[in-house]
Coordinates of C-alpha atoms in Angstrom, one line a residue:
X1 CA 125.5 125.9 81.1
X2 CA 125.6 122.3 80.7
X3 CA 128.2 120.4 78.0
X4 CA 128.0 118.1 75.6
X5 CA 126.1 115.2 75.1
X6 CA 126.5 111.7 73.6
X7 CA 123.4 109.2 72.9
X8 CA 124.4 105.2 72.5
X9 CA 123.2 103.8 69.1
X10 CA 120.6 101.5 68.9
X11 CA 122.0 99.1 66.5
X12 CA 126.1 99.0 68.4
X13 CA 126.6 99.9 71.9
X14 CA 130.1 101.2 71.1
X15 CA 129.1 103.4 69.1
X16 CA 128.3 107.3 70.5
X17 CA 126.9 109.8 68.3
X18 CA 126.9 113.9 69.2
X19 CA 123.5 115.3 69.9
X20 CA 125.2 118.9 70.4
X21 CA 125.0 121.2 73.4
X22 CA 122.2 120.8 76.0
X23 CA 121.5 124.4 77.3
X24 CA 119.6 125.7 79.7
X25 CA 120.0 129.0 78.2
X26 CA 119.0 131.2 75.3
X27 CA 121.5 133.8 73.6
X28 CA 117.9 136.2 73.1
X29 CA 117.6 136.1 77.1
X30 CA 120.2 138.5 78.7
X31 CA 119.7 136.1 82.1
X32 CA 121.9 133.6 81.0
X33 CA 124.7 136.1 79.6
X34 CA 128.2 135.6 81.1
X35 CA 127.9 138.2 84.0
X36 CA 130.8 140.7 83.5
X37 CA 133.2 140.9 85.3
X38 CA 133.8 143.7 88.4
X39 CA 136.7 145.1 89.4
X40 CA 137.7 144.7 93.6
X41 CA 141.0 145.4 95.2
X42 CA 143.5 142.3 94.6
X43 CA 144.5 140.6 97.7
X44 CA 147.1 138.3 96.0
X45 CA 148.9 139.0 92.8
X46 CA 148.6 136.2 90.2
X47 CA 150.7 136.0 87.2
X48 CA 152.0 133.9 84.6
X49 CA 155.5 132.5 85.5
X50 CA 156.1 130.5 82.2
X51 CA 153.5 129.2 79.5
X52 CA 155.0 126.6 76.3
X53 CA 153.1 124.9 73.9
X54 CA 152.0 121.4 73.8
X55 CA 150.6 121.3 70.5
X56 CA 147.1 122.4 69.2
X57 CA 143.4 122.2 70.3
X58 CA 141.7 121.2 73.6
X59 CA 138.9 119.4 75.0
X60 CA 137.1 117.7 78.2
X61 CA 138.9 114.6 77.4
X62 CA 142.2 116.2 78.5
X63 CA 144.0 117.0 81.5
X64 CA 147.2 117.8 82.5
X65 CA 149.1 115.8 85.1
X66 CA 151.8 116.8 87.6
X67 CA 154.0 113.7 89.1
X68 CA 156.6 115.2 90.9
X69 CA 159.1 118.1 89.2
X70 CA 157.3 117.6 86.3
X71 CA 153.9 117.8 84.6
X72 CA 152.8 115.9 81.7
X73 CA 150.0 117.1 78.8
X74 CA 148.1 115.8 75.5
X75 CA 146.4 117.6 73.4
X76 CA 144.1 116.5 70.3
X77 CA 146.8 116.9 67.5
X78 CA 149.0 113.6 68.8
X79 CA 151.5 116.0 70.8
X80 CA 152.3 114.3 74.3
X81 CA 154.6 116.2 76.3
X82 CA 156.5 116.7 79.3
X83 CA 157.4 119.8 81.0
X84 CA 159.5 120.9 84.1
X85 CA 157.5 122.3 86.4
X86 CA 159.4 125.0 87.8
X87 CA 160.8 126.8 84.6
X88 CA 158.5 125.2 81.8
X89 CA 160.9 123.9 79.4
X90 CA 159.8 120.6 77.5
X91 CA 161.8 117.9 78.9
X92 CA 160.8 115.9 75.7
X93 CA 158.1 115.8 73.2
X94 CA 156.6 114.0 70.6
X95 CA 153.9 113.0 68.1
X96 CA 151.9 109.6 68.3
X97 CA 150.3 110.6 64.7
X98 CA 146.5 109.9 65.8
X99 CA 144.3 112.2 66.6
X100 CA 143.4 111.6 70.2
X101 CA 140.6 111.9 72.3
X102 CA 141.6 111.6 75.7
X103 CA 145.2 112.1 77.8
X104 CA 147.3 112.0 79.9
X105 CA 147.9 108.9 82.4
X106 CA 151.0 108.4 83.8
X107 CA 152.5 107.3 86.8
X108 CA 156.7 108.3 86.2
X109 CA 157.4 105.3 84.2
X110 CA 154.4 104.9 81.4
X111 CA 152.4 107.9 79.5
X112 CA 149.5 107.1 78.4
X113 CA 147.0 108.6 75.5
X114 CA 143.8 107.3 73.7
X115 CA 142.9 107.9 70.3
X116 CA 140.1 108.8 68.2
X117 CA 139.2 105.3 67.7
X118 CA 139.6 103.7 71.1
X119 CA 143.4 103.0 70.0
X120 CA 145.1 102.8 73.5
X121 CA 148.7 104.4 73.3
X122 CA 151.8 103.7 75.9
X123 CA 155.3 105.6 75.8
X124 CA 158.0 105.5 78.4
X125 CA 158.8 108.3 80.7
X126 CA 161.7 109.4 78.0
X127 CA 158.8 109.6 75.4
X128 CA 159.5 106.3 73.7
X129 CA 156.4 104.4 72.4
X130 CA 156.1 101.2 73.9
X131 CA 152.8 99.6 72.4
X132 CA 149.4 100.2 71.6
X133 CA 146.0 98.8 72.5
X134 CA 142.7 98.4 71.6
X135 CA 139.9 99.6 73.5
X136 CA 136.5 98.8 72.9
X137 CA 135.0 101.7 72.2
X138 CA 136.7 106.0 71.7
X139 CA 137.4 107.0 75.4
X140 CA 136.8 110.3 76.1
X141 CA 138.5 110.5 79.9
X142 CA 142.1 110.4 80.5
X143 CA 143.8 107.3 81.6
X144 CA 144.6 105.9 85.4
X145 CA 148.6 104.6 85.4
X146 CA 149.5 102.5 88.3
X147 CA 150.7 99.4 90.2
X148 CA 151.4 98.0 87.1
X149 CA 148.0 98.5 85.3
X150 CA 147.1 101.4 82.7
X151 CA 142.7 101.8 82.7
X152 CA 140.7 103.2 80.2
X153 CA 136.8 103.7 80.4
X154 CA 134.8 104.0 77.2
X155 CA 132.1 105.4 75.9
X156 CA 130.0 102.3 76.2
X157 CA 130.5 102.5 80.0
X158 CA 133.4 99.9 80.0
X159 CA 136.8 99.9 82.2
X160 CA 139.1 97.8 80.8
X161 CA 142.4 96.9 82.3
X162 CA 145.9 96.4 80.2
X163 CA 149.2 95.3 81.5
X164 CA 151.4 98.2 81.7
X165 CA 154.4 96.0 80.3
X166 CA 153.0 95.0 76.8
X167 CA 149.3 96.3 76.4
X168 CA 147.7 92.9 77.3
X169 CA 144.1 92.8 78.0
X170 CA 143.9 92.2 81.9
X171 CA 140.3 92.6 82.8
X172 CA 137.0 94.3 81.7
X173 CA 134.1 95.6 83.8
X174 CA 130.7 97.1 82.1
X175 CA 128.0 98.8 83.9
X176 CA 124.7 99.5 82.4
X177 CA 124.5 102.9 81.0
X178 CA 121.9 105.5 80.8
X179 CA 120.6 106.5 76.9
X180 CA 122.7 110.1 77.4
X181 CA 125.7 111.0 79.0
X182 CA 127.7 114.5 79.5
X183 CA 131.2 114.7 77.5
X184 CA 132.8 116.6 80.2
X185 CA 135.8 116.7 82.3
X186 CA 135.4 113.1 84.2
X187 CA 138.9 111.7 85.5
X188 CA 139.9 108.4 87.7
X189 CA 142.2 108.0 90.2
X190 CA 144.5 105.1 91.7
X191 CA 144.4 104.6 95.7
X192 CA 146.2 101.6 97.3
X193 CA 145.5 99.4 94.4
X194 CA 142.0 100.7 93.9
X195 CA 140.9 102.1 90.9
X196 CA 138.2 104.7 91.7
X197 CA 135.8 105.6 89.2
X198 CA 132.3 107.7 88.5
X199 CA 130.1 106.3 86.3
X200 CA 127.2 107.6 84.3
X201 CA 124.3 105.5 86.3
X202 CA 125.2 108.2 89.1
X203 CA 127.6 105.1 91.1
X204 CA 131.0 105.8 92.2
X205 CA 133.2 102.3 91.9
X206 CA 136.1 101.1 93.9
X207 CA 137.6 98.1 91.5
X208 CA 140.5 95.9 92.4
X209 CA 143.5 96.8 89.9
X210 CA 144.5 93.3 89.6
X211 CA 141.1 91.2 89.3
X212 CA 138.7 93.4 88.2
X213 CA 136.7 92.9 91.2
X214 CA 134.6 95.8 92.0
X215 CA 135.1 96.0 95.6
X216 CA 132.7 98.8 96.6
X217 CA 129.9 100.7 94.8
X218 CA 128.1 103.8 96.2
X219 CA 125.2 106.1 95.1
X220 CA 126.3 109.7 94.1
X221 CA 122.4 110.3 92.2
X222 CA 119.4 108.7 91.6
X223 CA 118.2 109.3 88.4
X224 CA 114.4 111.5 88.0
X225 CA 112.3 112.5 85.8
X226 CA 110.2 111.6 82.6
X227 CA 112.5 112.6 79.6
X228 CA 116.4 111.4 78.7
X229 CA 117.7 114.8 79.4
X230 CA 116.3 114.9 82.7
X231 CA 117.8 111.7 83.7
X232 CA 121.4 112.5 83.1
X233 CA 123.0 111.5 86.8
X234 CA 126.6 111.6 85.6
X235 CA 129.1 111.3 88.1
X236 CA 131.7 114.1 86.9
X237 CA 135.0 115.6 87.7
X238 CA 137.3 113.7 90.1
X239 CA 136.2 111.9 92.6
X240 CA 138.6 113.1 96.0
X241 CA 139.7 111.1 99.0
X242 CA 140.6 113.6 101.3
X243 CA 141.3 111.3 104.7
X244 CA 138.7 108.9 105.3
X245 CA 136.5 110.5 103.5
X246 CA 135.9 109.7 99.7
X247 CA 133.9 112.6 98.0
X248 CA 131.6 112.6 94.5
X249 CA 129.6 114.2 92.8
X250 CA 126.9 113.7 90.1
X251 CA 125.2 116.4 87.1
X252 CA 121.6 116.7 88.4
X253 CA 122.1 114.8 91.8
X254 CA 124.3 115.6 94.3
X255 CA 127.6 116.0 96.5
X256 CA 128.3 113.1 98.5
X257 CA 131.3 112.0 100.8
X258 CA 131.4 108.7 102.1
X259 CA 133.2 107.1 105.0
X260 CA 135.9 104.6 103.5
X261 CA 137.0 103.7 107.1
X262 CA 133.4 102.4 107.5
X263 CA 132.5 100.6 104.3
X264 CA 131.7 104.0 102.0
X265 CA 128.8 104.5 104.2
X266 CA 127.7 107.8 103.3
X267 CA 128.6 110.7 106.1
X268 CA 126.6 114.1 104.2
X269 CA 125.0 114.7 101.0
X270 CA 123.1 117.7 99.5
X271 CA 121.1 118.4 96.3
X272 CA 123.4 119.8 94.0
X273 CA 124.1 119.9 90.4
X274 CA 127.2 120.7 88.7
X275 CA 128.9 119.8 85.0
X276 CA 132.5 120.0 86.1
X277 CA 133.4 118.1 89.4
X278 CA 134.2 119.1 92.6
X279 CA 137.8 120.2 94.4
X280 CA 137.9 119.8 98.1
X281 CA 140.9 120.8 101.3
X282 CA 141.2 119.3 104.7
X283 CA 138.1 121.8 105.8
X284 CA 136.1 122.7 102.4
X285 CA 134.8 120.7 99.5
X286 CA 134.1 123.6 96.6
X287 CA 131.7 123.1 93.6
X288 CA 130.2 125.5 91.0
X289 CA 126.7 124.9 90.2
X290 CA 124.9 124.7 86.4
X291 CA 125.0 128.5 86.5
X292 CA 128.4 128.4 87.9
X293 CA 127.6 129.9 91.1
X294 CA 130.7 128.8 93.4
X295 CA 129.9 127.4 97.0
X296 CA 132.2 126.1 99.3
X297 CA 130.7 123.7 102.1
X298 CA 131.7 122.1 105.3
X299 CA 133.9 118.7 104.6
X300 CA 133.0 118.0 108.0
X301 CA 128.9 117.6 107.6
X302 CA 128.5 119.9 103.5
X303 CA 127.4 122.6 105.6
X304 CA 126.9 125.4 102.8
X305 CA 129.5 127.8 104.5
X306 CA 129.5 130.6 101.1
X307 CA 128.2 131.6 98.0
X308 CA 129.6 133.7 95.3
X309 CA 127.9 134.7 92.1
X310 CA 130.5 137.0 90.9
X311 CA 131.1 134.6 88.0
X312 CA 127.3 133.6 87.4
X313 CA 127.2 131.9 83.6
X314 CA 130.9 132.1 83.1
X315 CA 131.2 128.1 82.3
X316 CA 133.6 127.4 85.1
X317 CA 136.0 124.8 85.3
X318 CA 136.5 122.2 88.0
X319 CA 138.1 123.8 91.2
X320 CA 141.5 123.4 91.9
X321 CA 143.2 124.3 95.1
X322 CA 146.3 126.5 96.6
X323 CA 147.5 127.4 99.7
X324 CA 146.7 130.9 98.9
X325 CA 143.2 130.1 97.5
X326 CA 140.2 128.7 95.4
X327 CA 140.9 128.7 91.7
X328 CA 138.6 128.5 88.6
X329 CA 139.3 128.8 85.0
X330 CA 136.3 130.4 83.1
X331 CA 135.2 130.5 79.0
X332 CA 137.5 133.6 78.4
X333 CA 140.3 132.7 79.5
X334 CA 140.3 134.4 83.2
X335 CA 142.0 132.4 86.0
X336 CA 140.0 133.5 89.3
X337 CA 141.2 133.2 92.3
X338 CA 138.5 133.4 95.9
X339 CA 139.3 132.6 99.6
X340 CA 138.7 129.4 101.0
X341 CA 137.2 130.8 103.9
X342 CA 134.4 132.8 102.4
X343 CA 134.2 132.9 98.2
X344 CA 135.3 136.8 98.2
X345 CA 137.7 137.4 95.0
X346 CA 141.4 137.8 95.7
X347 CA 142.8 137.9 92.9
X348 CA 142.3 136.8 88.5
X349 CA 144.3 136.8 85.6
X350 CA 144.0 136.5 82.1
X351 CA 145.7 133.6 80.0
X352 CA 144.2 134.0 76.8
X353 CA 144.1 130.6 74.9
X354 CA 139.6 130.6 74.7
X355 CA 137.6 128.9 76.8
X356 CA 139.6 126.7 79.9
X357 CA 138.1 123.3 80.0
X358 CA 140.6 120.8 80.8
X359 CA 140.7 120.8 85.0
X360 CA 143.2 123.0 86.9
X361 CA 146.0 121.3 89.1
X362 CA 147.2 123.2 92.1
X363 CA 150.7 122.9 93.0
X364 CA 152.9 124.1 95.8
X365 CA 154.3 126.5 93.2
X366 CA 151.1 127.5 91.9
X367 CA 148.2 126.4 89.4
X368 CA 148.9 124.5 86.3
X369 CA 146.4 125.6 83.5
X370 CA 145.8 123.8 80.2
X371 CA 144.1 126.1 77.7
X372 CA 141.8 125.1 74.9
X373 CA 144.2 126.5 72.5
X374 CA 146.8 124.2 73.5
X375 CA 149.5 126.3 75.7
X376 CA 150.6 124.9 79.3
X377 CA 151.5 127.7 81.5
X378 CA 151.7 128.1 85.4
X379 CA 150.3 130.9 87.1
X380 CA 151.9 131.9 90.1
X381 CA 150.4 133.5 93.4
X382 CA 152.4 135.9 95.4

């Protein structure tokens, strides 16, 4: 089932209106149903080792963050948070009094949230505000902390750079946008003073953090079709380096890695569609599909290596990954948890909280999981 969409206005660029839920499916057609879910033998026990809360409400826009021992969360009522890792108490918390739209960034010294309207929000690591911003439109996809710089992209298709000391306006880059684009779990990541971003034209961006330079720019999708909807190539999810190999993927286009070592010329690519983003090891990239059938495929050369369709309609999340396995979060609240190797289930639990939509983090002590209700918890995999 595909999210959200947004549709530019005519008369401001900045502005986004809601156009509701594109849907491929129809509650009077039992094909498009959640499939239920069947019982198997567990192969791995899951469980919840600690759960707090971090305020109220949930969203795409928001994604939990681990940086070390700790992990740090936003959710839409103002609460920012941080949280030890291993037992789950609150190291600090507090209340920027916005609603926000989008969170966290943070790099260990700056926390970063967005609000409602495109107000750009920076606290120390003890929780301490340290100034605000203006963006130029409501962002809708967490922050990227780093090297000095704290990036926000907008809903009119702008990254805009502020100096993480005192909020100044560093730098701005706009790309041309399509009329619609998915609200959906899109992030952005730092890598050797590179800030790496997917973009709704179907490109994926490398951009010099201290000039604004775009540096690189590679195809994910090529936009087809005759009608707006059809056209949607948004490059969702994360995009993942995983050696020298930097991996994207678009809504209605396709999974591509490229070589970074060569210029981001592209190494594979297949025809693939998917809402959420991608997750990806040393041997496996793994994606659910618009009827969140999860695959895994070959890093190497996306050979399709499995399929599973145990959780068919089930409006996945983003993967994440653990030692022990493949894990998705679904609508109910069900963590699932498949080998790596070949998709077969090993193990789920339930965290309650309604649908999962922020993106899982895997951890060497086991998945962080932000539900929609607003809880934190780890689940642990013995």
């Amino acid at each position: 089932m595909a999210k959200h969409v947004f549709k530019r206005s005519v008369v401001a660029m900045a502005v986004v209106l809601g156009l509701g839920v594109l849907t491929a499916c129809s509650s009077s057609n039992p094909r498009f149903d959640p499939v239920p879910l069947t019982d198997f033998q567990p192969e791995v026990q899951a469980n919840v080792r600690w759960s707090t809360s971090v305020g109220s409400g949930g969203g795409y826009g928001f994604a939990p963050m681990v940086l070390g021992p700790n992990v740090y969360a936003a959710t839409p009522s103002g609460a920012v948070t941080k949280v030890d890792v291993a037992t789950g108490r609150p190291v600090w918390s507090t209340n920027v009094d916005k609603r926000l739209s989008a969170g966290v960034g943070a790099d260990g010294r700056l926390v970063v949230v967005a609000a409602n309207d495109g107000t750009v929000i920076a606290l120390d690591d003890q929780g301490q505000e340290q100034w605000r911003a203006q963006a130029a439109s409501e962002v809708n996809v967490p922050p990227a902390v780093g090297y000095g710089v704290v990036v926000v992209r907008s809903s009119d298709y702008r990254l805009q750079a502020f100096d993480a000391r005192n909020g100044e306006l560093l730098w701005s880059v706009q790309r041309p946008g399509p009329a619609l684009a998915l609200k959906t779990s899109i992030q952005m990541d730092i890598v050797d003073g590179m800030l790496i971003a997917g973009m709704p034209n179907g490109r994926v961006m490398a951009v010099d953090l201290g000039t604004g330079a775009v540096q690189w720019e590679g195809t994910v999708a090529v936009s087809k079709g005759a009608t707006d909807l059809e056209r949607i190539i948004d490059v969702v999810g994360l995009p993942l380096i995983r050696g020298p190999l930097l991996c994207a993927a678009a809504y209605q286009g396709r999974i591509v890695c490229f070589d970074v070592s060569k210029g981001g010329v592209p190494v594979w690519s297949r025809d693939f569609s998917t809402s959420v983003g991608i997750g990806a090891d040393d041997r496996f990239v793994y994606a659910a599909n618009r009827h969140d059938v999860l695959s895994g495929f070959s890093m190497a050369d996306g050979t399709a290596i499995w399929s599973q369709e145990g959780l068919r309609n089930r409006r996945l999340s983003a993967p994440a990954v653990v030692p022990e396995a493949v894990v998705v979060g679904d609508s109910e609240g069900y963590v699932h948890l498949l080998s790596r190797s070949d998709g077969r289930f090993l193990g789920r639990v339930s965290v309650g909280g309604g649908a999962i939509t922020s993106p899982l983090v895997g951890t060497d002590r086991g998945v962080v999981v932000q539900t929609g209700n607003g809880n934190l918890l780890l689940v642990g995999v013995n």
